[in-house]
Coordinates of C-alpha atoms and ligand atoms in Angstrom, one line a residue:
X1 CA 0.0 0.0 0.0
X2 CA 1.3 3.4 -0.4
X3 CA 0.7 6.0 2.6
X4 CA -0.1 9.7 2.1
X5 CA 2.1 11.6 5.0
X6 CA 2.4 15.3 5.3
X7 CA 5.8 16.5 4.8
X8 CA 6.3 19.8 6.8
X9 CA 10.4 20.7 6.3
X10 CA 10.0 23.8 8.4
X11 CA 13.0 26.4 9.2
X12 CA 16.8 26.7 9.5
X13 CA 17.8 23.2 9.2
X14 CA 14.7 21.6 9.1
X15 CA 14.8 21.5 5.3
X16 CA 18.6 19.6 5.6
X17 CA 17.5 17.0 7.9
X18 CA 13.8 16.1 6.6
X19 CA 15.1 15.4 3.2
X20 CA 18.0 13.1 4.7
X21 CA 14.9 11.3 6.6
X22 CA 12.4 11.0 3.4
X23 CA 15.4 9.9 1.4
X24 CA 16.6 6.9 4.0
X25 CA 12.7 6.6 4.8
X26 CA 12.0 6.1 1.0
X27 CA 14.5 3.7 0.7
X28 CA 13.7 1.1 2.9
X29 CA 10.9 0.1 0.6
X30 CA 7.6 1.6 2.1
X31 CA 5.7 3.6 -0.2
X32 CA 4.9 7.2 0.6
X33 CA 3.1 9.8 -1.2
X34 CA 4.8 12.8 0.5
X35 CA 2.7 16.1 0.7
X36 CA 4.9 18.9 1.1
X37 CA 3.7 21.8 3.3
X38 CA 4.8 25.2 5.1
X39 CA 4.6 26.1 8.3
X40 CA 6.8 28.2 10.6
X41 CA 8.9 31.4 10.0
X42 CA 7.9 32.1 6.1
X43 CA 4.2 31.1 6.8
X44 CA 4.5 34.5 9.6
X45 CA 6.3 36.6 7.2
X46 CA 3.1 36.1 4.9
X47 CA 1.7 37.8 7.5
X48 CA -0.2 34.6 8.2
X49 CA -0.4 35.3 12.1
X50 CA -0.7 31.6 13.8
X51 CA 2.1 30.4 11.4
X52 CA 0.3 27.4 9.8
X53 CA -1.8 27.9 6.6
X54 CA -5.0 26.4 6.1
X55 CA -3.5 24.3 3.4
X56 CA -1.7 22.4 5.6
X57 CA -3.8 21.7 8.3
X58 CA -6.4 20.7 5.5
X59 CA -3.5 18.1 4.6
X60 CA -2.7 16.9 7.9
X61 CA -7.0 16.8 8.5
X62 CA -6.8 14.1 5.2
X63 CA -3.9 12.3 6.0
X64 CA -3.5 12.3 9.9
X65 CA -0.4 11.8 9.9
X66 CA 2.5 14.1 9.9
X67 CA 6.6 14.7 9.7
X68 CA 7.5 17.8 10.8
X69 CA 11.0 19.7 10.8
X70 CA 11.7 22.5 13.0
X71 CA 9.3 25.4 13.2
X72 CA 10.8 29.2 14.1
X73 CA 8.7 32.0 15.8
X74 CA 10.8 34.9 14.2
X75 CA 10.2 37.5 17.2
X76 CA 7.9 40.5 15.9
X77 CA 5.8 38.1 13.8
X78 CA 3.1 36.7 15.7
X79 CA 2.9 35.7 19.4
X80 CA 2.5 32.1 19.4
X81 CA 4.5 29.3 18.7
X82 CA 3.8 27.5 15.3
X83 CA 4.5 24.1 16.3
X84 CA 2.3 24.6 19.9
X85 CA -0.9 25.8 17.3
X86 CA -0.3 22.3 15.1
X87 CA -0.3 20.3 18.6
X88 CA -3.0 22.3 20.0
X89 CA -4.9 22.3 16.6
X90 CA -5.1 18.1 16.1
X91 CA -5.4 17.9 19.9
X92 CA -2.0 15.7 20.4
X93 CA -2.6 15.1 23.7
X94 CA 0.6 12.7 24.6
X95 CA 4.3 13.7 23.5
X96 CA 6.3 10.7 23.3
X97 CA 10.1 10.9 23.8
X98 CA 12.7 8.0 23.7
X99 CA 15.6 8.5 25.5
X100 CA 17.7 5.3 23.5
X101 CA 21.9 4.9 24.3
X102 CA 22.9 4.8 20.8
X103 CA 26.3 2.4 20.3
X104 CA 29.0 4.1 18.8
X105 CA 28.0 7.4 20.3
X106 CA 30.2 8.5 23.1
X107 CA 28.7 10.0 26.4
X108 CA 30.0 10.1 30.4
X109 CA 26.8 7.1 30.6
X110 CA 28.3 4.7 27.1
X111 CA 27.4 1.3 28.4
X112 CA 25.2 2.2 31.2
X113 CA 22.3 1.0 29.0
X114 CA 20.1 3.9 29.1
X115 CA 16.9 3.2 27.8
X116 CA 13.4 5.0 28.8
X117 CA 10.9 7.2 27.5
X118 CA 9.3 10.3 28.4
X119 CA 5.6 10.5 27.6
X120 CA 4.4 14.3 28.2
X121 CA 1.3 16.1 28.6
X122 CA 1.3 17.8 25.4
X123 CA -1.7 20.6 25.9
X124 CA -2.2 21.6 29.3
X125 CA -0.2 23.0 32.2
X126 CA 1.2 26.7 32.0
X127 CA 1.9 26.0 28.5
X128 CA -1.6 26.9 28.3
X129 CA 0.1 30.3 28.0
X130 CA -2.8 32.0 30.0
X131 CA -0.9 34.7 30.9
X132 CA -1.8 38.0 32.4
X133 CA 0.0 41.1 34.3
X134 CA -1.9 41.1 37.6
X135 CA -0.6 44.4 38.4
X136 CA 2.2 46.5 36.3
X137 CA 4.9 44.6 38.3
X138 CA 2.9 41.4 38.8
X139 CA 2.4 38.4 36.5
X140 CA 0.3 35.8 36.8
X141 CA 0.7 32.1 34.3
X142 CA -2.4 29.6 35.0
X143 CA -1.3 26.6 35.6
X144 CA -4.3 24.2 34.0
X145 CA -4.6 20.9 34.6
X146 CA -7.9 18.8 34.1
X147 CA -8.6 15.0 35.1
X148 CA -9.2 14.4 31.5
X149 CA -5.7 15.3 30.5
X150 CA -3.9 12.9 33.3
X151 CA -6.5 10.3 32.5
X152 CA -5.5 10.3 28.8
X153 CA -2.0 10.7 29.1
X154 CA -1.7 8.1 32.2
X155 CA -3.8 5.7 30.0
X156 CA -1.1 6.3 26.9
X157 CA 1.8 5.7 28.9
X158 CA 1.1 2.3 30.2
X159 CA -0.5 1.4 26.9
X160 CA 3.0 3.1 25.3
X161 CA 4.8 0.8 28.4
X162 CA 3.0 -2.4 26.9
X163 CA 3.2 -1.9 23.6
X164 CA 7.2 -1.6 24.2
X165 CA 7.0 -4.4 26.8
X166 CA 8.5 -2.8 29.3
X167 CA 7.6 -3.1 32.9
X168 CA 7.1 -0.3 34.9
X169 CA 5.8 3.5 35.1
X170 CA 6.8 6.3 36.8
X171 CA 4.8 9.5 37.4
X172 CA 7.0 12.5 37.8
X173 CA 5.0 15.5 40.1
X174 CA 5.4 18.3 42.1
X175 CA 2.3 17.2 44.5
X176 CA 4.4 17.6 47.2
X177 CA 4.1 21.8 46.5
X178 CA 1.1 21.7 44.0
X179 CA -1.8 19.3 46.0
X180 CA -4.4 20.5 43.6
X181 CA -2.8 20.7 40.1
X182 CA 0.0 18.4 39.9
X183 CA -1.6 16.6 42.7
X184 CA -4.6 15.2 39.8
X185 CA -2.0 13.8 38.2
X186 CA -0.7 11.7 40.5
X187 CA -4.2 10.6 42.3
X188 CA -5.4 9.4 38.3
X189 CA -2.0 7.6 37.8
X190 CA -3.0 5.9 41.0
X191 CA -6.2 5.0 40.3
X192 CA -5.4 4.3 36.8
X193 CA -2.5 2.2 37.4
X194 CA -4.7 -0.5 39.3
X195 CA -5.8 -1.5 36.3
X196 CA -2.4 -2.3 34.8
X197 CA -1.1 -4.7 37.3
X198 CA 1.3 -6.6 34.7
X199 CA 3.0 -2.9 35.7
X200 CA 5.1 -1.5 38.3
X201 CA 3.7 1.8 39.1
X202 CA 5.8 4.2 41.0
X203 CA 5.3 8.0 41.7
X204 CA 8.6 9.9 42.0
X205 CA 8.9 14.0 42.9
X206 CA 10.0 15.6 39.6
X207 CA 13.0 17.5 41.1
X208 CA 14.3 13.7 42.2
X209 CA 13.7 12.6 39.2
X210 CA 15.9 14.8 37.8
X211 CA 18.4 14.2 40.0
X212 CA 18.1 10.4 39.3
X213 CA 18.3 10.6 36.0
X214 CA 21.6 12.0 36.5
X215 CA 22.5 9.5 38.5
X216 CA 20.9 6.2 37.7
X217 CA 19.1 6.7 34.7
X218 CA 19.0 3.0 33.7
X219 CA 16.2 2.4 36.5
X220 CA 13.5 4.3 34.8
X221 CA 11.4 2.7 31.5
X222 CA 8.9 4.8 30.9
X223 CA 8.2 8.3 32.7
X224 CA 4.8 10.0 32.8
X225 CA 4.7 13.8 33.6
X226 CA 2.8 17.1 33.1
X227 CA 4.0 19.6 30.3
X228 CA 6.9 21.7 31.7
X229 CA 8.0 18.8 33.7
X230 CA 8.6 16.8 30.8
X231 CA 9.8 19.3 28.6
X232 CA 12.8 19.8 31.3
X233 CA 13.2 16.3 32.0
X234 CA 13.4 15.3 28.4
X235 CA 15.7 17.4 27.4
X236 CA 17.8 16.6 30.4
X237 CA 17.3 12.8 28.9
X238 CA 18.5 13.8 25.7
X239 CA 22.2 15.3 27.0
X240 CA 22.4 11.6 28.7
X241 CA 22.4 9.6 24.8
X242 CA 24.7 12.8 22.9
X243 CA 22.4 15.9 22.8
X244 CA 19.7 17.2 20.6
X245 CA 20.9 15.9 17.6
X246 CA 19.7 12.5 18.6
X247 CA 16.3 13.1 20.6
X248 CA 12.8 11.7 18.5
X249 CA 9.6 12.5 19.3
X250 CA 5.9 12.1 18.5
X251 CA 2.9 13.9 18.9
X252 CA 0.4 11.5 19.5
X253 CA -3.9 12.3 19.9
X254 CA -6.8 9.9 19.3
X255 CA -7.0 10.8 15.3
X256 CA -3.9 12.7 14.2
X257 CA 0.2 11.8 15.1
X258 CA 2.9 14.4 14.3
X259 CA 6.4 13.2 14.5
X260 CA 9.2 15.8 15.1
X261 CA 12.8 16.2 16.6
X262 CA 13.0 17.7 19.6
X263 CA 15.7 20.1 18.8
X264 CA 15.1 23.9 17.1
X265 CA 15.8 24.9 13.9
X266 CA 19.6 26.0 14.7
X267 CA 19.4 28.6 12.6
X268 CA 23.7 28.9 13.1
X269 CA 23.9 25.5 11.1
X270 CA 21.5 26.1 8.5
X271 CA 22.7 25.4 4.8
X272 CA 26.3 24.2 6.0
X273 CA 25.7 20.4 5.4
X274 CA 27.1 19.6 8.8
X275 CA 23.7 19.3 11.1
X276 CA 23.0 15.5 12.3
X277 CA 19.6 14.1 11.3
X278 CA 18.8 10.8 13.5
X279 CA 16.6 13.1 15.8
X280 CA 14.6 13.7 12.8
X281 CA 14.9 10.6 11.2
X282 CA 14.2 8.1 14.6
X283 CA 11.4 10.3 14.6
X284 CA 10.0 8.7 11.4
X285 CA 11.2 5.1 12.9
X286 CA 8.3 6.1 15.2
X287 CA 6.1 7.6 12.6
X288 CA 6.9 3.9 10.7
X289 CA 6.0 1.6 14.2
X290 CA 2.3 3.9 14.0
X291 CA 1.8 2.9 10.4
X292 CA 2.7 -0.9 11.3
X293 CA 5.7 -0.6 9.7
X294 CA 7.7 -2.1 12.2
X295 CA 10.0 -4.1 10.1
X296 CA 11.2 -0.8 8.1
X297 CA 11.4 1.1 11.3
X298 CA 14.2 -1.8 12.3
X299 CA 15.9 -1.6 9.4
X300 CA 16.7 2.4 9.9
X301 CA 17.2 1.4 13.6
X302 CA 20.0 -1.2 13.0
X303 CA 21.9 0.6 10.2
X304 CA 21.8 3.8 12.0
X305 CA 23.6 1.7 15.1
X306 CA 25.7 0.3 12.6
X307 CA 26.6 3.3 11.1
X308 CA 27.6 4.9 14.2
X309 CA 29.1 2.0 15.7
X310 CA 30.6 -0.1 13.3
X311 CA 32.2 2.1 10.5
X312 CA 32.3 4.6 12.8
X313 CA 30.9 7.1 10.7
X314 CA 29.9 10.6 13.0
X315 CA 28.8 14.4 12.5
X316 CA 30.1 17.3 13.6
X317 CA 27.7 17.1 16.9
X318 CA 29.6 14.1 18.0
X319 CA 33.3 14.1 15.9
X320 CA 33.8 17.9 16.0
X321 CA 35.1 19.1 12.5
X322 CA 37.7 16.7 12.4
X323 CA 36.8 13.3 10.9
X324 CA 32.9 14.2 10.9
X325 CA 31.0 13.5 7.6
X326 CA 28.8 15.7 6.2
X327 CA 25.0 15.3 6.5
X328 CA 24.9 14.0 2.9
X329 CA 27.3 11.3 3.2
X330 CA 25.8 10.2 6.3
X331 CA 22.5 9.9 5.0
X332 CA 24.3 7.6 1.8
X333 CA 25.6 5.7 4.4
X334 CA 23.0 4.6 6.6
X335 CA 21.1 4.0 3.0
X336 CA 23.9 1.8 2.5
X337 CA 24.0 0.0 5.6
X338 CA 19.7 -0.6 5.5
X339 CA 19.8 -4.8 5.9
X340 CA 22.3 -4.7 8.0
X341 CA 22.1 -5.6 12.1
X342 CA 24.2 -4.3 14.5
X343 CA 25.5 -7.4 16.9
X344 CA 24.9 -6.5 20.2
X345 CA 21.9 -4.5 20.2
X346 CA 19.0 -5.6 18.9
X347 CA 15.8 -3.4 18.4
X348 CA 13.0 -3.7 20.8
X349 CA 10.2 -6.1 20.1
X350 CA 7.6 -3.8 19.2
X351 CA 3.8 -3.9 19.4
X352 CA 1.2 -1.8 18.2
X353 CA -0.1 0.9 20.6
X354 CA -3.6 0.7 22.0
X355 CA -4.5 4.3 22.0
X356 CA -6.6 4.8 25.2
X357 CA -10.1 5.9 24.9
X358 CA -11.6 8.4 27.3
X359 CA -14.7 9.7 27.2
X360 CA -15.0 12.8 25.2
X361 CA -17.8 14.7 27.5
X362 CA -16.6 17.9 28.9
X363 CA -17.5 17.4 32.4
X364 CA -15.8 14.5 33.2
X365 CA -16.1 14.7 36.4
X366 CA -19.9 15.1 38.1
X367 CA -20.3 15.9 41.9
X368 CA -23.0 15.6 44.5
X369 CA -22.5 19.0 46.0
X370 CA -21.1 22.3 45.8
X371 CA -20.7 25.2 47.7
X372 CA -18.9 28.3 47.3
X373 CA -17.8 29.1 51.2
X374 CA -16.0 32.3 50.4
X375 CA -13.8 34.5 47.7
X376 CA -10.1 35.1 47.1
X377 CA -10.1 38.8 45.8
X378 CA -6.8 39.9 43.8
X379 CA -6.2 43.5 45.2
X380 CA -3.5 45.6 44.1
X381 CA -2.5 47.9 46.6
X382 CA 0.7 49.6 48.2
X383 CA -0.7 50.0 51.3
X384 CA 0.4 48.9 55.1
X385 CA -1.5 45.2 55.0
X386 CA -3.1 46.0 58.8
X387 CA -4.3 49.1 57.4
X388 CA -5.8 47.1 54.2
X389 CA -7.0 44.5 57.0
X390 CA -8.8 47.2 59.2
X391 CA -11.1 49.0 56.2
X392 CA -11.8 45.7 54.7
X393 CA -12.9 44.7 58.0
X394 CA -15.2 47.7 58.0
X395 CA -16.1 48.1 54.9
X396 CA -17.6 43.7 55.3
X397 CA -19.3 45.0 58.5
X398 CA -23.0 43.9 57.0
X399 CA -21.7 41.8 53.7
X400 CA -22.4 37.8 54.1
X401 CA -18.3 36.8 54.4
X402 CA -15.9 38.5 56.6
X403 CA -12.3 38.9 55.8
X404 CA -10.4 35.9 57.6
X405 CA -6.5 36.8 56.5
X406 CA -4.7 38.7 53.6
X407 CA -1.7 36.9 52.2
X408 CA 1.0 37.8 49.7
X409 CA 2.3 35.7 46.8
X410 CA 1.0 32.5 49.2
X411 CA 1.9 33.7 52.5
X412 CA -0.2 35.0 55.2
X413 CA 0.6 38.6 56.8
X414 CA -2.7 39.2 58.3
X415 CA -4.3 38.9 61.4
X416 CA -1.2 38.7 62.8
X417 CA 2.9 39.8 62.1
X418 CA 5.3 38.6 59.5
X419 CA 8.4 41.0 59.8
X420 CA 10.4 39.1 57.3
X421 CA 7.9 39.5 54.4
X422 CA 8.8 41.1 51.5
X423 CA 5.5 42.6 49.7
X424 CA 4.6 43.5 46.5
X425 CA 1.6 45.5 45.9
X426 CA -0.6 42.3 44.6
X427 CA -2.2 41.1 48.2
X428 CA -5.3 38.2 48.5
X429 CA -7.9 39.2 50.7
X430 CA -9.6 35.7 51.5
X431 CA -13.2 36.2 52.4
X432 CA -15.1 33.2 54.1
X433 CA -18.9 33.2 54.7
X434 CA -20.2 34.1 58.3
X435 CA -22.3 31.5 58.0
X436 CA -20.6 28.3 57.2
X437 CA -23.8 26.3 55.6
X438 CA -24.3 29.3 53.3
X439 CA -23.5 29.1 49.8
X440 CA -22.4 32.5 48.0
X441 CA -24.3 33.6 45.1
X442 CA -23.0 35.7 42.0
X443 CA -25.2 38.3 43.5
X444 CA -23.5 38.2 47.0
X445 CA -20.0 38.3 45.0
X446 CA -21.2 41.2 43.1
X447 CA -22.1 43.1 46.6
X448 CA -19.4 42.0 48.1
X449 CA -17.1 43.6 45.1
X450 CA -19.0 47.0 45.3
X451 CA -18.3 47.6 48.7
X452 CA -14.1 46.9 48.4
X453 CA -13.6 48.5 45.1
X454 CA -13.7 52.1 46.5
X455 CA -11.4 51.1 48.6
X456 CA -8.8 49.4 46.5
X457 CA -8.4 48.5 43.1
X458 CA -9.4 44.7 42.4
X459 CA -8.0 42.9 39.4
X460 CA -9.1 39.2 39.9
X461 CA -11.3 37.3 42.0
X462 CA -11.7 33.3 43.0
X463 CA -14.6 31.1 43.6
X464 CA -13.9 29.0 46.9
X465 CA -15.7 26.4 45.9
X466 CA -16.5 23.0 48.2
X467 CA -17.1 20.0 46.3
X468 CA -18.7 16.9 47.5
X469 CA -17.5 18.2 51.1
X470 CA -13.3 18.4 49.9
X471 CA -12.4 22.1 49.9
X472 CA -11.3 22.8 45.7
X473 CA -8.6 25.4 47.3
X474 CA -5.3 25.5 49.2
X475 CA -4.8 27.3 52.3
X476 CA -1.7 29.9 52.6
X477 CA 1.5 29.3 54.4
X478 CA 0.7 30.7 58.0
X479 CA -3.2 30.3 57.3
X480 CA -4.8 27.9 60.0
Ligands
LIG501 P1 17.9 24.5 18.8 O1 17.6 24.9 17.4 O2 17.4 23.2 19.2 O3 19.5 24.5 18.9 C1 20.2 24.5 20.1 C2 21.6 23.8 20.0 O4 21.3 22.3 19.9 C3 22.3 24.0 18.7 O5 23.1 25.2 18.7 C4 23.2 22.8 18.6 O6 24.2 22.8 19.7 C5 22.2 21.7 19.1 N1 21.4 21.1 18.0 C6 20.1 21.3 17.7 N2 19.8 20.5 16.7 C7 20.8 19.8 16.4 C8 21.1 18.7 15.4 N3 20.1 18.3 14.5 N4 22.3 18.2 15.3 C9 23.3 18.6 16.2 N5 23.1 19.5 17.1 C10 21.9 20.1 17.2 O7 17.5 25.6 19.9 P2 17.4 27.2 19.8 O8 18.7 27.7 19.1 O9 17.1 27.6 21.2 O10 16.2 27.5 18.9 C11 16.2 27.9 17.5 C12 14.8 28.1 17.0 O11 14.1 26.9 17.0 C13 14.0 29.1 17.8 O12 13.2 29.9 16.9 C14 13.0 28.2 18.6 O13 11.8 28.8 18.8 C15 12.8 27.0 17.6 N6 12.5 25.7 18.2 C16 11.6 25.0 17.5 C17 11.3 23.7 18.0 C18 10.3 22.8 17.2 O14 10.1 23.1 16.1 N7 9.8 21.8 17.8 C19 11.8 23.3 19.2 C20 12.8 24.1 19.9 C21 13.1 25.3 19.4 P3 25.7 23.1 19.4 O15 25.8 24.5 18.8 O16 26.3 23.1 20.8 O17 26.2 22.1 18.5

């Protein structure tokens, strides 16, 4: 059969290595009907403001799958991130990213058999990009995380997990700090890890888990983890096996996959015939193993080991400009080494991937109850925090909450003294209701929010809300 597959070749040296993939891709036998497409830094010079034109996504819509070269956001032409839009846009949920010791490749870890993958919330978390100035010297970045995002990327990774055969899962978090946010994540990977008990489920705090990678990173197989965490960790994971130039990745959803390197578009290298493409290319091994095509996907796998390895064939990422081969002549010769096995390491047995259904409906999760039992209202202010204390105090006198404390980037200052604080003029006032059955209305909010904005200037306000009994909010440092 032959496949349709968009073919985005994107910026800088995206051109150099794409074409080194599709030509070694091409030539392992599989038919593919590349579609070329733009996207990226002459796409925004158009003046095409989100960087991907409708032609492409049409294309990537009819063919669902994609392999993309680097993307640039040339700084003055548009805001966002081309390559976030096309994730965001086919709802590629689940970034997949192999961290593989390749032989022949020298690193401080050579021989320490490094082999584990990162699977990454791809949409979610303050990547987001909600982002706004709270007061002029004040920013705020939501940090949004939703049950259905850890269900579906929990679910992916121990499907991933089975599909490699590998044996256990760790989920990488911040709980520890974040109870609510990175806290979901680790509450559905241990509820949805009861259902994989051929397994071994572990959760790990992300900031060890960095520091374990360092260490030992031969006792991890397969690491869950929310969207900054795992765009740290994996790039951490990449220096381990040699650097960007050999770190694959895929963009995985229910209906569309994009496959991509994780590296830029190193604009410094672009044109010179130097830049090293096995990032690129291992990502089209993994575009092969989604199309079934797990017998081609070897064959690039083994010659590219045998390449490095055996003839001992490197670029300038690994060789420096002595010795190295140019990015043609290394794409000749991993053509020319397709067939042939490296003898010590094998590739994986592969499987194909379940991909996890979760329900689509919006509110996934349904409660009994709810309550709002109070307010957090944003105020900026410069004022003494006793003296903001005292007139809210007043100003609540016959309002349905009462002011219980006023904290400062977390921290409560009042009632009471913190002499050590250092404020900045964006304070909480957190307002509880009198009556601790009552449940605030929007009108109560409303009345509430005319009596303090002569006062002070408000900029953003929070529900407290009580579900099913569980407060749906953390208390400040200090706050009983
Ligand atoms: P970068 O392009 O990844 O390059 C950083 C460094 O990584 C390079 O200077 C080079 O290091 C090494 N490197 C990257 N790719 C390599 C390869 N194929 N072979 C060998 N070495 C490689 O990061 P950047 O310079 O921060 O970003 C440049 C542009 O790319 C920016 O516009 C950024 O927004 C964009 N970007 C796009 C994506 C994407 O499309 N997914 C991802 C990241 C960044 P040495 O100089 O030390 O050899």
């Amino acid at each position: 059969m032959t496949y349709t597959i968009t073919l985005i070749p994107g910026d800088g040296i995206g051109p150099e290595v794409t074409t080194a993939a599709r030509k070694i891709i091409d030539a392992t036998g599989v038919s593919i009907n590349w579609e070329l497409c733009e996207a990226g830094a002459s796409v925004f010079k158009k003046g095409q403001a989100t960087g991907v034109p409708q032609e492409t996504i049409d294309s990537i819509m009819r063919n669902k799958v994609a392999l993309k070269g680097p993307l640039e956001t040339p700084i003055g032409f548009g805001e966002k991130s081309a390559n976030v839009t096309l994730r965001k846009l086919f709802e590629a949920y689940g970034n997949i990213r192999p961290v593989r010791e390749i032989p022949g490749i020298k690193t401080p870890y050579q021989g320490r058999n490094i082999d584990f993958v990162i699977v990454r919330e791809n949409l979610e978390d303050l990547y987001a990009g909600i982002e706004h100035m709270q007061t002029p010297g004040v920013a705020q970045c939501l940090k949004i995380i939703s049950r259905k995002g850890c269900e579906k990327i929990v679910r992916l990774a121990f499907e991933f997990a089975r599909s490699e055969g590998r044996k256990s899962v760790h989920c990488a978090t911040k709980a520890n700090i974040m109870k609510l946010s990175e806290g979901l994540l680790k509450r559905t990977f241990e509820e949805i890890a009861a259902e994989y008990t051929d397994i071994k489920a572990e959760h790990i705090i992300v900031d060890n888990a960095a520091h374990q990678l360092v260490r030992r990173p031969e006792q991890f197989e397969v690491i869950v983890t929310t969207n900054m965490n795992g765009d740290i960790l994996s790039d951490l994971g990449s220096a381990l096996i040699g650097g960007l130039g050999f770190a694959p990745s895929a963009n995985i959803g229910d209906d569309y996959a994009i496959f991509e390197a994780v590296h830029g578009s190193a604009p410094k290298y672009a044109g010179k015939n130097n830049i090293n493409p096995t990032a690129v290319l291992m990502s089209g091994v993994m575009m092969l193993r989604h199309l079934g095509e797990f017998d081609a996907a070897n064959a690039i796998e083994q010659s590219l080991y045998v390449t490095f390895d055996i003839d001992d064939k490197q670029l300038r990422d690994t060789k420096g400009t002595d010795g190295a081969i140019s990015t043609t002549e290394f794409t000749d010769a991993v053509i020319a080494n397709l067939g042939k096995k490296h003898p010590t390491c094998p590739s994986r047995a592969y499987h194909p991937i379940k991909l996890p259904k979760v329900s689509k409906e919006p509110d996934l999760v349904k409660v009994k109850t709810r309550q709002v039992n109070g307010i957090d209202v944003f105020l900026e202010s410069a004022a003494a925090v006793n003296e903001i204390g005292a007139t809210l105090e007043s100003a609540l006198i016959d309002a349905p909450v009462c002011l219980k404390m006023i904290s400062s980037r977390g921290v409560k200052l009042y009632p009471g003294t913190n002499p050590t604080a250092d404020v900045v003029d964006m304070l909480t006032a957190r307002l509880m209701v009198r009556d601790s059955t009552y449940s605030l209305t929007d009108m109560d909010i409303a009345r509430v929010i005319e009596k303090i904005s002569p006062c002070y200037r408000w900029n953003h306000i929070e529900k407290l809300n009580v579900f099913d009994g569980k407060p749906g909010y953390t208390k400040s440092h200090g706050e009983e």
